[in-house]
Structure formats: C-alpha cells, structure tokens
PDB file of C-alpha atoms in Angstrom:
ATOM      1  CA  MET A 195     -49.410  45.735  83.999  1.00 50.00           C
ATOM      2  CA  THR A 196     -47.408  42.927  82.537  1.00 70.00           C
ATOM      3  CA  GLY A 197     -48.070  39.398  83.787  1.00 88.00           C
ATOM      4  CA  ARG A 198     -51.090  37.066  84.388  1.00 93.00           C
ATOM      5  CA  VAL A 199     -53.221  37.688  87.336  1.00 95.00           C
ATOM      6  CA  GLU A 200     -55.142  34.800  88.991  1.00 97.00           C
ATOM      7  CA  THR A 201     -57.634  35.670  91.808  1.00 97.00           C
ATOM      8  CA  LEU A 202     -58.445  33.207  94.539  1.00 97.00           C
ATOM      9  CA  PRO A 203     -61.294  33.491  97.180  1.00 97.00           C
ATOM     10  CA  ASP A 204     -59.146  33.731 100.181  1.00 97.00           C
ATOM     11  CA  PRO A 205     -55.586  33.125 101.587  1.00 96.00           C
ATOM     12  CA  ALA A 206     -56.219  29.367 102.135  1.00 97.00           C
ATOM     13  CA  ALA A 207     -57.427  28.775  98.564  1.00 98.00           C
ATOM     14  CA  LEU A 208     -54.410  30.920  97.293  1.00 98.00           C
ATOM     15  CA  ALA A 209     -51.974  28.675  99.127  1.00 97.00           C
ATOM     16  CA  ARG A 210     -53.558  25.471  97.781  1.00 98.00           C
ATOM     17  CA  HIS A 211     -53.579  26.801  94.306  1.00 98.00           C
ATOM     18  CA  VAL A 212     -49.909  27.696  94.470  1.00 98.00           C
ATOM     19  CA  ALA A 213     -48.930  24.371  96.097  1.00 98.00           C
ATOM     20  CA  GLU A 214     -50.663  22.493  93.265  1.00 98.00           C
ATOM     21  CA  TRP A 215     -48.996  24.888  90.802  1.00 98.00           C
ATOM     22  CA  MET A 216     -45.569  24.351  92.183  1.00 98.00           C
ATOM     23  CA  THR A 217     -46.092  20.627  92.593  1.00 98.00           C
ATOM     24  CA  SER A 218     -47.056  20.161  88.961  1.00 98.00           C
ATOM     25  CA  LEU A 219     -44.090  22.182  87.715  1.00 98.00           C
ATOM     26  CA  ALA A 220     -41.555  20.343  89.929  1.00 98.00           C
ATOM     27  CA  LEU A 221     -42.804  17.051  88.941  1.00 97.00           C
ATOM     28  CA  ALA A 222     -42.616  17.772  85.147  1.00 96.00           C
ATOM     29  CA  ALA A 223     -39.088  19.176  85.491  1.00 94.00           C
ATOM     30  CA  LYS A 224     -35.690  17.863  85.654  1.00 85.00           C
ATOM     31  CA  SER A 225     -33.382  18.015  88.481  1.00 82.00           C
ATOM     32  CA  PRO A 226     -32.219  20.323  90.114  1.00 94.00           C
ATOM     33  CA  PHE A 227     -35.409  22.401  90.235  1.00 98.00           C
ATOM     34  CA  ARG A 228     -34.348  25.675  91.909  1.00 98.00           C
ATOM     35  CA  VAL A 229     -36.817  27.718  93.992  1.00 98.00           C
ATOM     36  CA  SER A 230     -36.296  30.997  95.691  1.00 98.00           C
ATOM     37  CA  LEU A 231     -38.574  31.589  98.496  1.00 98.00           C
ATOM     38  CA  SER A 232     -40.039  34.638 100.248  1.00 96.00           C
ATOM     39  CA  GLY A 233     -41.036  35.281 104.005  1.00 92.00           C
ATOM     40  CA  GLY A 234     -44.365  36.311 105.148  1.00 88.00           C
ATOM     41  CA  SER A 235     -47.647  34.894 106.344  1.00 89.00           C
ATOM     42  CA  THR A 236     -48.948  33.821 102.887  1.00 91.00           C
ATOM     43  CA  PRO A 237     -45.840  31.893 102.061  1.00 96.00           C
ATOM     44  CA  LYS A 238     -45.845  30.269 105.493  1.00 96.00           C
ATOM     45  CA  ALA A 239     -49.339  28.876 104.768  1.00 96.00           C
ATOM     46  CA  LEU A 240     -48.095  27.634 101.513  1.00 98.00           C
ATOM     47  CA  PHE A 241     -45.040  25.934 102.985  1.00 98.00           C
ATOM     48  CA  ALA A 242     -47.201  24.266 105.763  1.00 98.00           C
ATOM     49  CA  LEU A 243     -49.537  23.050 103.050  1.00 98.00           C
ATOM     50  CA  LEU A 244     -46.638  21.447 101.079  1.00 98.00           C
ATOM     51  CA  ALA A 245     -45.547  19.588 104.195  1.00 98.00           C
ATOM     52  CA  SER A 246     -48.992  18.392 105.074  1.00 98.00           C
ATOM     53  CA  GLY A 247     -50.628  15.074 104.169  1.00 97.00           C
ATOM     54  CA  ASP A 248     -52.199  16.481 101.085  1.00 95.00           C
ATOM     55  CA  PHE A 249     -48.837  17.112  99.295  1.00 98.00           C
ATOM     56  CA  ILE A 250     -45.894  15.730 101.216  1.00 98.00           C
ATOM     57  CA  GLY A 251     -46.229  12.224  99.399  1.00 97.00           C
ATOM     58  CA  GLN A 252     -46.455  13.791  95.815  1.00 97.00           C
ATOM     59  CA  PHE A 253     -44.156  16.692  96.040  1.00 98.00           C
ATOM     60  CA  PRO A 254     -40.688  15.570  94.569  1.00 97.00           C
ATOM     61  CA  TRP A 255     -38.539  16.719  97.480  1.00 98.00           C
ATOM     62  CA  SER A 256     -35.326  15.152  96.271  1.00 96.00           C
ATOM     63  CA  ARG A 257     -35.127  17.228  93.129  1.00 96.00           C
ATOM     64  CA  VAL A 258     -36.009  20.703  94.411  1.00 98.00           C
ATOM     65  CA  VAL A 259     -33.341  22.980  95.814  1.00 98.00           C
ATOM     66  CA  TRP A 260     -34.270  25.850  98.018  1.00 98.00           C
ATOM     67  CA  TYR A 261     -33.000  29.415  98.212  1.00 98.00           C
ATOM     68  CA  TRP A 262     -34.241  32.566  99.667  1.00 98.00           C
ATOM     69  CA  GLY A 263     -34.909  35.890  97.980  1.00 98.00           C
ATOM     70  CA  ASP A 264     -34.135  37.962 100.979  1.00 97.00           C
ATOM     71  CA  GLU A 265     -33.396  37.628 104.822  1.00 97.00           C
ATOM     72  CA  ARG A 266     -33.208  39.685 107.924  1.00 96.00           C
ATOM     73  CA  PHE A 267     -29.677  39.700 109.102  1.00 96.00           C
ATOM     74  CA  VAL A 268     -30.495  37.793 112.377  1.00 95.00           C
ATOM     75  CA  PRO A 269     -29.642  34.325 113.606  1.00 94.00           C
ATOM     76  CA  HIS A 270     -31.279  31.438 111.859  1.00 96.00           C
ATOM     77  CA  ASP A 271     -33.163  30.606 114.953  1.00 95.00           C
ATOM     78  CA  HIS A 272     -34.450  34.167 115.454  1.00 94.00           C
ATOM     79  CA  PRO A 273     -38.263  34.698 115.485  1.00 94.00           C
ATOM     80  CA  GLU A 274     -37.907  36.988 112.407  1.00 94.00           C
ATOM     81  CA  SER A 275     -35.716  34.733 110.274  1.00 96.00           C
ATOM     82  CA  ASN A 276     -37.449  33.809 106.911  1.00 97.00           C
ATOM     83  CA  TYR A 277     -35.226  30.682 106.928  1.00 98.00           C
ATOM     84  CA  GLY A 278     -36.220  29.937 110.443  1.00 97.00           C
ATOM     85  CA  MET A 279     -39.902  30.157 109.575  1.00 97.00           C
ATOM     86  CA  THR A 280     -39.521  28.032 106.549  1.00 98.00           C
ATOM     87  CA  ARG A 281     -37.667  25.418 108.374  1.00 98.00           C
ATOM     88  CA  LYS A 282     -40.384  25.196 111.085  1.00 97.00           C
ATOM     89  CA  ALA A 283     -43.287  25.216 108.557  1.00 97.00           C
ATOM     90  CA  MET A 284     -42.086  22.830 106.029  1.00 98.00           C
ATOM     91  CA  LEU A 285     -38.393  21.851 105.842  1.00 98.00           C
ATOM     92  CA  ASP A 286     -38.231  20.072 109.259  1.00 97.00           C
ATOM     93  CA  LYS A 287     -41.472  18.212 108.320  1.00 98.00           C
ATOM     94  CA  ALA A 288     -40.756  17.012 104.861  1.00 98.00           C
ATOM     95  CA  PRO A 289     -38.004  14.552 103.281  1.00 98.00           C
ATOM     96  CA  VAL A 290     -35.773  17.392 102.233  1.00 98.00           C
ATOM     97  CA  PRO A 291     -32.209  16.462 101.452  1.00 97.00           C
ATOM     98  CA  PRO A 292     -29.976  18.565 103.659  1.00 96.00           C
ATOM     99  CA  GLY A 293     -27.789  19.528 100.600  1.00 97.00           C
ATOM    100  CA  ASN A 294     -30.862  21.007  98.872  1.00 98.00           C
ATOM    101  CA  VAL A 295     -31.262  23.831 101.456  1.00 98.00           C
ATOM    102  CA  HIS A 296     -29.307  26.957 100.859  1.00 98.00           C
ATOM    103  CA  PRO A 297     -30.105  29.748 103.499  1.00 98.00           C
ATOM    104  CA  ILE A 298     -28.621  33.250 103.368  1.00 98.00           C
ATOM    105  CA  PRO A 299     -25.645  33.396 105.770  1.00 97.00           C
ATOM    106  CA  ALA A 300     -26.451  35.323 108.929  1.00 94.00           C
ATOM    107  CA  ASP A 301     -22.864  35.534 110.353  1.00 95.00           C
ATOM    108  CA  GLY A 302     -19.890  37.867 109.568  1.00 95.00           C
ATOM    109  CA  SER A 303     -20.671  41.333 108.267  1.00 96.00           C
ATOM    110  CA  PRO A 304     -23.761  41.769 106.107  1.00 97.00           C
ATOM    111  CA  ASP A 305     -21.662  42.733 103.077  1.00 97.00           C
ATOM    112  CA  GLU A 306     -19.613  39.635 103.610  1.00 98.00           C
ATOM    113  CA  ALA A 307     -22.676  37.358 104.025  1.00 98.00           C
ATOM    114  CA  ALA A 308     -24.248  38.929 100.713  1.00 98.00           C
ATOM    115  CA  ALA A 309     -20.969  38.249  98.857  1.00 98.00           C
ATOM    116  CA  ARG A 310     -20.949  34.573 100.156  1.00 98.00           C
ATOM    117  CA  TYR A 311     -24.577  33.922  99.065  1.00 98.00           C
ATOM    118  CA  GLU A 312     -23.730  35.521  95.587  1.00 98.00           C
ATOM    119  CA  ARG A 313     -20.897  32.944  95.263  1.00 98.00           C
ATOM    120  CA  THR A 314     -23.233  30.264  96.375  1.00 98.00           C
ATOM    121  CA  LEU A 315     -25.671  31.136  93.637  1.00 98.00           C
ATOM    122  CA  GLN A 316     -22.922  31.505  91.115  1.00 98.00           C
ATOM    123  CA  ALA A 317     -21.649  28.016  91.875  1.00 98.00           C
ATOM    124  CA  ALA A 318     -25.072  26.644  91.409  1.00 98.00           C
ATOM    125  CA  TYR A 319     -25.568  28.463  88.157  1.00 98.00           C
ATOM    126  CA  GLY A 320     -22.131  27.522  86.854  1.00 98.00           C
ATOM    127  CA  ALA A 321     -21.111  31.038  85.856  1.00 98.00           C
ATOM    128  CA  ALA A 322     -20.712  34.568  87.137  1.00 97.00           C
ATOM    129  CA  VAL A 323     -22.616  36.276  84.337  1.00 97.00           C
ATOM    130  CA  LEU A 324     -26.468  35.451  84.014  1.00 98.00           C
ATOM    131  CA  ASP A 325     -27.654  34.378  80.631  1.00 97.00           C
ATOM    132  CA  PRO A 326     -31.349  35.461  79.642  1.00 96.00           C
ATOM    133  CA  ALA A 327     -31.604  32.230  77.896  1.00 97.00           C
ATOM    134  CA  ARG A 328     -30.638  30.167  80.939  1.00 97.00           C
ATOM    135  CA  PRO A 329     -32.538  31.259  83.988  1.00 98.00           C
ATOM    136  CA  LEU A 330     -31.026  30.829  87.481  1.00 98.00           C
ATOM    137  CA  PHE A 331     -34.182  29.832  89.149  1.00 98.00           C
ATOM    138  CA  ASP A 332     -37.267  27.747  87.941  1.00 98.00           C
ATOM    139  CA  ILE A 333     -39.585  29.588  90.313  1.00 98.00           C
ATOM    140  CA  THR A 334     -39.208  32.660  92.273  1.00 98.00           C
ATOM    141  CA  LEU A 335     -41.850  33.561  94.967  1.00 98.00           C
ATOM    142  CA  LEU A 336     -42.247  37.031  96.125  1.00 98.00           C
ATOM    143  CA  GLY A 337     -44.405  39.087  98.207  1.00 97.00           C
ATOM    144  CA  LEU A 338     -45.815  42.619  98.116  1.00 96.00           C
ATOM    145  CA  GLY A 339     -45.600  45.164 100.876  1.00 93.00           C
ATOM    146  CA  ALA A 340     -48.129  47.939 101.224  1.00 92.00           C
ATOM    147  CA  ASP A 341     -45.432  50.386 100.388  1.00 92.00           C
ATOM    148  CA  GLY A 342     -44.642  48.423  97.184  1.00 94.00           C
ATOM    149  CA  HIS A 343     -41.365  46.622  98.311  1.00 95.00           C
ATOM    150  CA  THR A 344     -40.669  43.024  97.337  1.00 96.00           C
ATOM    151  CA  ALA A 345     -38.004  40.932  98.779  1.00 97.00           C
ATOM    152  CA  SER A 346     -35.923  43.703 100.550  1.00 96.00           C
ATOM    153  CA  LEU A 347     -35.882  45.988  97.547  1.00 97.00           C
ATOM    154  CA  LEU A 348     -37.080  48.956  99.588  1.00 95.00           C
ATOM    155  CA  PRO A 349     -38.394  52.172  98.060  1.00 93.00           C
ATOM    156  CA  GLY A 350     -35.806  54.904  97.717  1.00 93.00           C
ATOM    157  CA  GLU A 351     -32.909  52.536  98.572  1.00 95.00           C
ATOM    158  CA  PRO A 352     -29.643  52.375  96.453  1.00 95.00           C
ATOM    159  CA  VAL A 353     -30.089  48.591  96.043  1.00 96.00           C
ATOM    160  CA  LEU A 354     -32.818  49.346  93.316  1.00 96.00           C
ATOM    161  CA  GLN A 355     -30.176  50.574  90.998  1.00 97.00           C
ATOM    162  CA  GLU A 356     -27.916  47.559  91.436  1.00 97.00           C
ATOM    163  CA  ARG A 357     -27.404  45.597  88.108  1.00 96.00           C
ATOM    164  CA  LYS A 358     -24.093  43.800  88.655  1.00 97.00           C
ATOM    165  CA  ARG A 359     -24.215  42.123  92.038  1.00 98.00           C
ATOM    166  CA  TRP A 360     -26.747  39.367  92.524  1.00 98.00           C
ATOM    167  CA  VAL A 361     -27.009  39.708  96.204  1.00 98.00           C
ATOM    168  CA  ALA A 362     -26.683  42.946  98.386  1.00 98.00           C
ATOM    169  CA  ALA A 363     -26.925  44.212 101.812  1.00 97.00           C
ATOM    170  CA  VAL A 364     -29.504  46.806 102.643  1.00 96.00           C
ATOM    171  CA  SER A 365     -28.589  48.717 105.695  1.00 90.00           C
ATOM    172  CA  HIS A 366     -31.324  51.368 105.833  1.00 81.00           C
ATOM    173  CA  GLY A 367     -35.158  51.505 105.335  1.00 72.00           C
ATOM    174  CA  ARG A 368     -35.828  49.155 108.009  1.00 80.00           C
ATOM    175  CA  PRO A 369     -35.047  48.820 111.702  1.00 77.00           C
ATOM    176  CA  GLU A 370     -32.957  45.648 111.028  1.00 87.00           C
ATOM    177  CA  VAL A 371     -30.152  45.152 108.283  1.00 94.00           C
ATOM    178  CA  ARG A 372     -31.501  42.991 105.516  1.00 96.00           C
ATOM    179  CA  ILE A 373     -29.790  40.916 102.630  1.00 98.00           C
ATOM    180  CA  THR A 374     -31.518  40.645  99.366  1.00 98.00           C
ATOM    181  CA  MET A 375     -31.289  39.437  95.990  1.00 98.00           C
ATOM    182  CA  THR A 376     -31.133  42.135  93.470  1.00 98.00           C
ATOM    183  CA  TYR A 377     -33.260  42.586  90.355  1.00 98.00           C
ATOM    184  CA  PRO A 378     -30.894  40.654  88.024  1.00 98.00           C
ATOM    185  CA  ALA A 379     -30.986  37.605  90.112  1.00 98.00           C
ATOM    186  CA  ILE A 380     -34.772  37.769  91.009  1.00 98.00           C
ATOM    187  CA  GLU A 381     -35.617  38.389  87.267  1.00 98.00           C
ATOM    188  CA  SER A 382     -33.412  35.436  86.179  1.00 98.00           C
ATOM    189  CA  SER A 383     -36.369  32.913  86.607  1.00 98.00           C
ATOM    190  CA  ARG A 384     -38.553  30.849  84.426  1.00 98.00           C
ATOM    191  CA  TRP A 385     -41.615  31.934  86.643  1.00 98.00           C
ATOM    192  CA  VAL A 386     -41.758  34.762  89.047  1.00 98.00           C
ATOM    193  CA  ALA A 387     -44.890  34.475  91.131  1.00 98.00           C
ATOM    194  CA  PHE A 388     -46.205  37.320  93.414  1.00 98.00           C
ATOM    195  CA  LEU A 389     -48.415  36.043  96.333  1.00 98.00           C
ATOM    196  CA  VAL A 390     -50.602  38.838  97.656  1.00 97.00           C
ATOM    197  CA  ALA A 391     -53.298  38.528 100.242  1.00 97.00           C
ATOM    198  CA  GLY A 392     -55.081  41.093 102.283  1.00 95.00           C
ATOM    199  CA  LYS A 393     -57.033  44.211 101.783  1.00 95.00           C
ATOM    200  CA  GLU A 394     -53.982  46.332 103.054  1.00 95.00           C
ATOM    201  CA  LYS A 395     -52.287  45.460  99.811  1.00 95.00           C
ATOM    202  CA  ALA A 396     -55.283  46.497  97.490  1.00 96.00           C
ATOM    203  CA  ALA A 397     -54.420  49.947  96.833  1.00 95.00           C
ATOM    204  CA  THR A 398     -50.830  49.256  96.040  1.00 94.00           C
ATOM    205  CA  LEU A 399     -51.770  46.366  93.803  1.00 95.00           C
ATOM    206  CA  LYS A 400     -54.379  48.372  91.991  1.00 93.00           C
ATOM    207  CA  THR A 401     -51.821  51.068  91.104  1.00 93.00           C
ATOM    208  CA  ILE A 402     -49.366  48.480  89.885  1.00 93.00           C
ATOM    209  CA  ARG A 403     -52.103  46.694  87.686  1.00 89.00           C
ATOM    210  CA  ALA A 404     -52.907  49.953  86.158  1.00 88.00           C
ATOM    211  CA  GLY A 405     -49.417  50.545  84.977  1.00 87.00           C
ATOM    212  CA  GLY A 406     -48.999  53.724  86.951  1.00 77.00           C
ATOM    213  CA  SER A 407     -46.587  52.801  89.631  1.00 87.00           C
ATOM    214  CA  ASP A 408     -42.688  52.816  90.011  1.00 91.00           C
ATOM    215  CA  VAL A 409     -42.601  51.049  93.344  1.00 95.00           C
ATOM    216  CA  PRO A 410     -40.069  48.259  93.581  1.00 96.00           C
ATOM    217  CA  ALA A 411     -42.538  45.384  92.966  1.00 96.00           C
ATOM    218  CA  ALA A 412     -43.724  47.135  89.737  1.00 95.00           C
ATOM    219  CA  ARG A 413     -40.202  47.119  88.328  1.00 95.00           C
ATOM    220  CA  VAL A 414     -39.641  43.257  88.275  1.00 96.00           C
ATOM    221  CA  ARG A 415     -39.301  42.139  84.710  1.00 96.00           C
ATOM    222  CA  PRO A 416     -38.302  38.456  84.698  1.00 97.00           C
ATOM    223  CA  VAL A 417     -36.841  36.669  81.664  1.00 97.00           C
ATOM    224  CA  GLY A 418     -39.688  34.163  81.985  1.00 97.00           C
ATOM    225  CA  ASP A 419     -43.385  34.502  82.908  1.00 97.00           C
ATOM    226  CA  LEU A 420     -44.671  36.856  85.594  1.00 97.00           C
ATOM    227  CA  LEU A 421     -47.703  35.696  87.640  1.00 98.00           C
ATOM    228  CA  TRP A 422     -49.615  37.344  90.281  1.00 97.00           C
ATOM    229  CA  PHE A 423     -51.601  35.062  92.667  1.00 98.00           C
ATOM    230  CA  VAL A 424     -53.934  37.273  94.713  1.00 97.00           C
ATOM    231  CA  ASP A 425     -56.819  36.782  96.947  1.00 97.00           C
ATOM    232  CA  ARG A 426     -60.179  38.642  96.592  1.00 97.00           C
ATOM    233  CA  ALA A 427     -59.305  41.118  99.397  1.00 97.00           C
ATOM    234  CA  ALA A 428     -55.968  42.184  97.784  1.00 97.00           C
ATOM    235  CA  ALA A 429     -57.887  42.363  94.451  1.00 95.00           C
ATOM    236  CA  GLY A 430     -60.213  44.730  95.848  1.00 92.00           C
ATOM    237  CA  GLU A 431     -63.190  42.465  95.506  1.00 89.00           C
ATOM    238  CA  GLY A 432     -63.977  41.712  99.198  1.00 67.00           C
TER     239      GLY A 432
END
C-alpha cells in the first residue's frame, strides 16, 4: 500500500496526534491554508479538540479556509449534515472568520448544488483545470467505511469513473442523495490523511494495506503525500 501508516493507541490519541499535526502544518504555511474535511465520529473528536482549550489559542484560525469532501443533501441544520456537525463541534466555538467557511450547498437540485460547489473550488483555485504542481488543498481529511468507501465515493457507482468534474451528485448507493468531491479534486492535495478508528474497519484496512484491494479508498492517489492515521483496533492490534 502506498502511503505512510501511523498507529495510535485509541481514538482519543488519534485525534490529538492529528490535531497537533494539522496545527504544525498550518502554523508553518502561508495563507490561505485550505483544508477539506470529512464527516464521522473520528473527525468530530478532532474538531472538538481543535476548539478546546488545548488548541484554540495556538491554531491559526484566520489563515485556514474550510471545505467539505462530501455531504448528505440535507439542510445544514439536519442531524446528518457533515457541515452541521463541524459547526457544532468546532466552527461555532473557535474564532473562525465567516468568509473562511465554504459548506457544500444544500438547496436547489443535487446536480445544481454540485456544480455550484465546483465553481466555488475553481474560484478559490483560480483555474478550471487542476495542475499537479499546484494542489488545490493543503490537507484533505478522509474516512474509511467498512465497505471501503471514502467521502461519498461509493463502491460500484459511476462517480468512481469521473475524471473531469471536481464535484458530483451521488443519487444511488445510500438512502439519501449525497454530493462528493471526485478523485481529481481529492487527489489535488499536499497531504491526504485517512483517519481510521474501530475494529469494524480492520478487515478492510488490512486488505488495502496488503495491496490487494480495489475499493474506492484504495484508489486514492494524491499528488502529494498519503497518510493513514489509524488506531490499534483498526490496525488489528487490539
């Protein structure tokens, strides 16, 4: 498997390690420092930690610009909204400039919302074509589903073959419609970091690490560095 694997004792240690890693990179970088976020319980713990007393005073909030790798097509105040979760866990508690937050639209049709978010990304990037030498994101955080999906790149769905659009609607494969960044946008990152916790992920992660898997997460090939931050349970060690 390509990429570096770092194993932490448990989800809390994983969240702290990634919070320290993100803070260090953001402090050393120039503005704007663009970060693409994921949903899920492991990122939620990370977001809450960044907004806690341990990090809120040292994290460079003014220079970091936030985006989302995928979203359920539900209102932003819906309990299943990735943006809503991030807002409650971190954005509402930290000194985040409102102009630095770019959630995926949740109105209009899914295809229209995807197209609007793609235009948002292209405006930030300053071009409609991605240059491997100039990544769109500094950090892209991803999760891993037990079925091998990441973001809303779901097994067997046509979105896996999309190489032109940066954002697409995914109408099948889950009960709700989703909007996701595609491989080209996800891979245009200086650091792509998978956050993986829990024994239910162990079998999938083991197969990916052995290089014998074609699940969506195994197909991510960033222009920058690929990192896997995993806890012992996901690593099959506990």
